[in-house]
Amino acid sequence: MPKTVLEGAWLYHELGRCCLELGRFSEAASYGEQSLESATQASDDNWQINSSVLIAQAEVKLLNDEKALENFNRALNIAMVLEDKAVQDAISKAIEDVNYRIAESKYYQSSNISRHNHCIGALHDILIEAIQVNCIPCSNLHVT
């Protein structure tokens, strides 16, 4: 059990990093949240950045891109207040990567829908043609 909230920020962050490395992404995010809570209570900006980035990294692995962006943006805002250019650049790159993945996902989803609609349209045309070629003229139909 941590003796201080600052120690808790460090401890939960380390546990979260271990979980992230082991592929236990949900646990990593959970420990990241605990670390962030402790860092916020301690008013420690650097640990708030570290915790937010950890949460964002776990959310990226869980394919929760919106949550990842939220946490990367939180970290970026704190880095801007601290005027830490290197951290700002690293986080900005991560945000760019997530935004690219979101855009790519939307593109492929719309492409698949477009391709699906094209296939449906082509299938419809083939069926109509087959019906017209093989259809008995309506005048030959006798309804009893």
mmCIF file of C-alpha atoms in Angstrom:
data_model
loop_
_atom_site.group_PDB
_atom_site.id
_atom_site.type_symbol
_atom_site.label_atom_id
_atom_site.label_comp_id
_atom_site.label_asym_id
_atom_site.label_seq_id
_atom_site.Cartn_x
_atom_site.Cartn_y
_atom_site.Cartn_z
ATOM 1 C CA MET A 1 0.000 0.000 0.000
ATOM 2 C CA PRO A 2 1.445 3.407 -0.953
ATOM 3 C CA LYS A 3 2.393 5.693 1.913
ATOM 4 C CA THR A 4 1.661 8.936 0.032
ATOM 5 C CA VAL A 5 -0.531 9.896 -2.922
ATOM 6 C CA LEU A 6 2.595 10.694 -4.936
ATOM 7 C CA GLU A 7 3.990 7.246 -4.185
ATOM 8 C CA GLY A 8 0.608 5.866 -5.294
ATOM 9 C CA ALA A 9 0.884 7.706 -8.606
ATOM 10 C CA TRP A 10 4.276 6.103 -9.204
ATOM 11 C CA LEU A 11 3.253 2.632 -7.968
ATOM 12 C CA TYR A 12 0.015 2.424 -9.958
ATOM 13 C CA HIS A 13 1.817 3.718 -13.034
ATOM 14 C CA GLU A 14 4.479 1.006 -12.720
ATOM 15 C CA LEU A 15 1.836 -1.689 -12.274
ATOM 16 C CA GLY A 16 0.017 -0.327 -15.312
ATOM 17 C CA ARG A 17 3.200 -0.339 -17.411
ATOM 18 C CA CYS A 18 3.799 -3.972 -16.460
ATOM 19 C CA CYS A 19 0.247 -4.897 -17.457
ATOM 20 C CA LEU A 20 0.642 -3.015 -20.736
ATOM 21 C CA GLU A 21 3.836 -4.951 -21.514
ATOM 22 C CA LEU A 22 2.087 -8.226 -20.667
ATOM 23 C CA GLY A 23 -0.832 -7.461 -22.984
ATOM 24 C CA ARG A 24 -3.288 -6.989 -20.125
ATOM 25 C CA PHE A 25 -4.612 -3.748 -21.550
ATOM 26 C CA SER A 26 -7.794 -3.339 -19.489
ATOM 27 C CA GLU A 27 -5.801 -3.735 -16.289
ATOM 28 C CA ALA A 28 -3.209 -1.297 -17.591
ATOM 29 C CA ALA A 29 -5.911 1.304 -18.192
ATOM 30 C CA SER A 30 -7.364 0.691 -14.734
ATOM 31 C CA TYR A 31 -3.988 1.149 -13.039
ATOM 32 C CA GLY A 32 -3.439 4.214 -15.186
ATOM 33 C CA GLU A 33 -6.707 5.674 -13.879
ATOM 34 C CA GLN A 34 -5.614 4.991 -10.298
ATOM 35 C CA SER A 35 -2.255 6.598 -11.028
ATOM 36 C CA LEU A 36 -3.960 9.640 -12.538
ATOM 37 C CA GLU A 37 -6.236 9.981 -9.521
ATOM 38 C CA SER A 38 -3.236 9.889 -7.172
ATOM 39 C CA ALA A 39 -1.241 12.286 -9.354
ATOM 40 C CA THR A 40 -4.173 14.710 -9.425
ATOM 41 C CA GLN A 41 -4.528 14.546 -5.641
ATOM 42 C CA ALA A 42 -0.786 15.200 -5.338
ATOM 43 C CA SER A 43 -1.040 18.070 -7.864
ATOM 44 C CA ASP A 44 1.886 16.551 -9.743
ATOM 45 C CA ASP A 45 1.722 17.572 -13.407
ATOM 46 C CA ASN A 46 4.447 15.195 -14.588
ATOM 47 C CA TRP A 47 2.730 12.148 -13.107
ATOM 48 C CA GLN A 48 -0.580 13.352 -14.554
ATOM 49 C CA ILE A 49 1.087 13.365 -17.978
ATOM 50 C CA ASN A 50 2.613 9.919 -17.424
ATOM 51 C CA SER A 51 -0.677 8.485 -16.186
ATOM 52 C CA SER A 52 -2.702 9.991 -19.024
ATOM 53 C CA VAL A 53 -0.269 8.639 -21.622
ATOM 54 C CA LEU A 54 -0.403 5.179 -20.026
ATOM 55 C CA ILE A 55 -4.201 5.192 -20.149
ATOM 56 C CA ALA A 56 -4.111 6.394 -23.764
ATOM 57 C CA GLN A 57 -1.654 3.666 -24.770
ATOM 58 C CA ALA A 58 -3.857 1.005 -23.187
ATOM 59 C CA GLU A 59 -6.941 2.430 -24.920
ATOM 60 C CA VAL A 60 -5.104 2.343 -28.262
ATOM 61 C CA LYS A 61 -4.415 -1.350 -27.719
ATOM 62 C CA LEU A 62 -8.073 -1.880 -26.783
ATOM 63 C CA LEU A 63 -9.073 -0.058 -30.011
ATOM 64 C CA ASN A 64 -10.851 2.652 -27.996
ATOM 65 C CA ASP A 65 -9.513 5.466 -30.140
ATOM 66 C CA GLU A 66 -11.791 8.196 -28.767
ATOM 67 C CA LYS A 67 -10.750 7.437 -25.183
ATOM 68 C CA ALA A 68 -7.123 7.314 -26.296
ATOM 69 C CA LEU A 69 -7.447 10.758 -27.881
ATOM 70 C CA GLU A 70 -9.108 12.141 -24.770
ATOM 71 C CA ASN A 71 -6.197 10.986 -22.612
ATOM 72 C CA PHE A 72 -3.480 12.022 -25.055
ATOM 73 C CA ASN A 73 -5.105 15.472 -25.258
ATOM 74 C CA ARG A 74 -5.193 15.734 -21.462
ATOM 75 C CA ALA A 75 -1.475 14.932 -21.360
ATOM 76 C CA LEU A 76 -0.760 17.386 -24.191
ATOM 77 C CA ASN A 77 -2.576 20.212 -22.415
ATOM 78 C CA ILE A 78 -0.522 19.681 -19.267
ATOM 79 C CA ALA A 79 2.704 19.484 -21.296
ATOM 80 C CA MET A 80 1.785 22.792 -22.946
ATOM 81 C CA VAL A 81 1.298 24.429 -19.544
ATOM 82 C CA LEU A 82 4.713 23.081 -18.496
ATOM 83 C CA GLU A 83 6.155 24.290 -21.825
ATOM 84 C CA ASP A 84 7.812 20.905 -22.336
ATOM 85 C CA LYS A 85 8.390 20.907 -26.099
ATOM 86 C CA ALA A 86 9.819 17.374 -26.298
ATOM 87 C CA VAL A 87 6.831 15.882 -24.494
ATOM 88 C CA GLN A 88 4.445 17.999 -26.574
ATOM 89 C CA ASP A 89 6.054 16.707 -29.774
ATOM 90 C CA ALA A 90 5.898 13.060 -28.680
ATOM 91 C CA ILE A 91 2.259 13.315 -27.615
ATOM 92 C CA SER A 92 1.326 15.256 -30.762
ATOM 93 C CA LYS A 93 2.811 12.433 -32.849
ATOM 94 C CA ALA A 94 0.760 9.873 -30.920
ATOM 95 C CA ILE A 95 -2.396 11.963 -31.445
ATOM 96 C CA GLU A 96 -1.601 12.176 -35.157
ATOM 97 C CA ASP A 97 -1.212 8.384 -35.315
ATOM 98 C CA VAL A 98 -4.559 7.792 -33.581
ATOM 99 C CA ASN A 99 -6.315 10.343 -35.799
ATOM 100 C CA TYR A 100 -4.837 8.625 -38.857
ATOM 101 C CA ARG A 101 -6.118 5.261 -37.627
ATOM 102 C CA ILE A 102 -9.595 6.726 -37.050
ATOM 103 C CA ALA A 103 -9.632 8.271 -40.545
ATOM 104 C CA GLU A 104 -8.358 5.045 -42.090
ATOM 105 C CA SER A 105 -11.028 3.031 -40.279
ATOM 106 C CA LYS A 106 -13.779 5.387 -41.462
ATOM 107 C CA TYR A 107 -12.450 5.206 -45.015
ATOM 108 C CA TYR A 108 -12.460 1.413 -45.045
ATOM 109 C CA GLN A 109 -15.909 1.292 -43.485
ATOM 110 C CA SER A 110 -17.291 3.631 -46.142
ATOM 111 C CA SER A 111 -15.402 1.733 -48.877
ATOM 112 C CA ASN A 112 -16.878 -1.549 -47.678
ATOM 113 C CA ILE A 113 -20.370 -0.040 -47.611
ATOM 114 C CA SER A 114 -19.827 1.411 -51.067
ATOM 115 C CA ARG A 115 -18.507 -1.922 -52.369
ATOM 116 C CA HIS A 116 -21.409 -3.725 -50.681
ATOM 117 C CA ASN A 117 -23.948 -1.368 -52.252
ATOM 118 C CA HIS A 118 -22.258 -1.770 -55.652
ATOM 119 C CA CYS A 119 -22.462 -5.576 -55.340
ATOM 120 C CA ILE A 120 -26.121 -5.398 -54.321
ATOM 121 C CA GLY A 121 -26.848 -3.149 -57.311
ATOM 122 C CA ALA A 122 -24.998 -5.494 -59.694
ATOM 123 C CA LEU A 123 -26.779 -8.534 -58.254
ATOM 124 C CA HIS A 124 -30.129 -6.743 -58.651
ATOM 125 C CA ASP A 125 -29.362 -6.030 -62.318
ATOM 126 C CA ILE A 126 -28.366 -9.666 -62.948
ATOM 127 C CA LEU A 127 -31.549 -10.949 -61.296
ATOM 128 C CA ILE A 128 -33.764 -8.565 -63.278
ATOM 129 C CA GLU A 129 -32.076 -9.662 -66.511
ATOM 130 C CA ALA A 130 -32.496 -13.348 -65.606
ATOM 131 C CA ILE A 131 -36.158 -12.831 -64.793
ATOM 132 C CA GLN A 132 -36.766 -10.963 -68.059
ATOM 133 C CA VAL A 133 -35.033 -13.630 -70.146
ATOM 134 C CA ASN A 134 -36.716 -16.599 -68.464
ATOM 135 C CA CYS A 135 -40.047 -15.024 -67.654
ATOM 136 C CA ILE A 136 -43.290 -16.213 -69.200
ATOM 137 C CA PRO A 137 -45.075 -13.231 -70.638
ATOM 138 C CA CYS A 138 -47.827 -12.067 -68.366
ATOM 139 C CA SER A 139 -50.467 -12.615 -71.096
ATOM 140 C CA ASN A 140 -49.702 -16.373 -70.955
ATOM 141 C CA LEU A 141 -50.385 -16.581 -67.232
ATOM 142 C CA HIS A 142 -53.768 -18.028 -66.283
ATOM 143 C CA VAL A 143 -55.050 -17.323 -62.846
ATOM 144 C CA THR A 144 -57.733 -19.638 -61.498
#
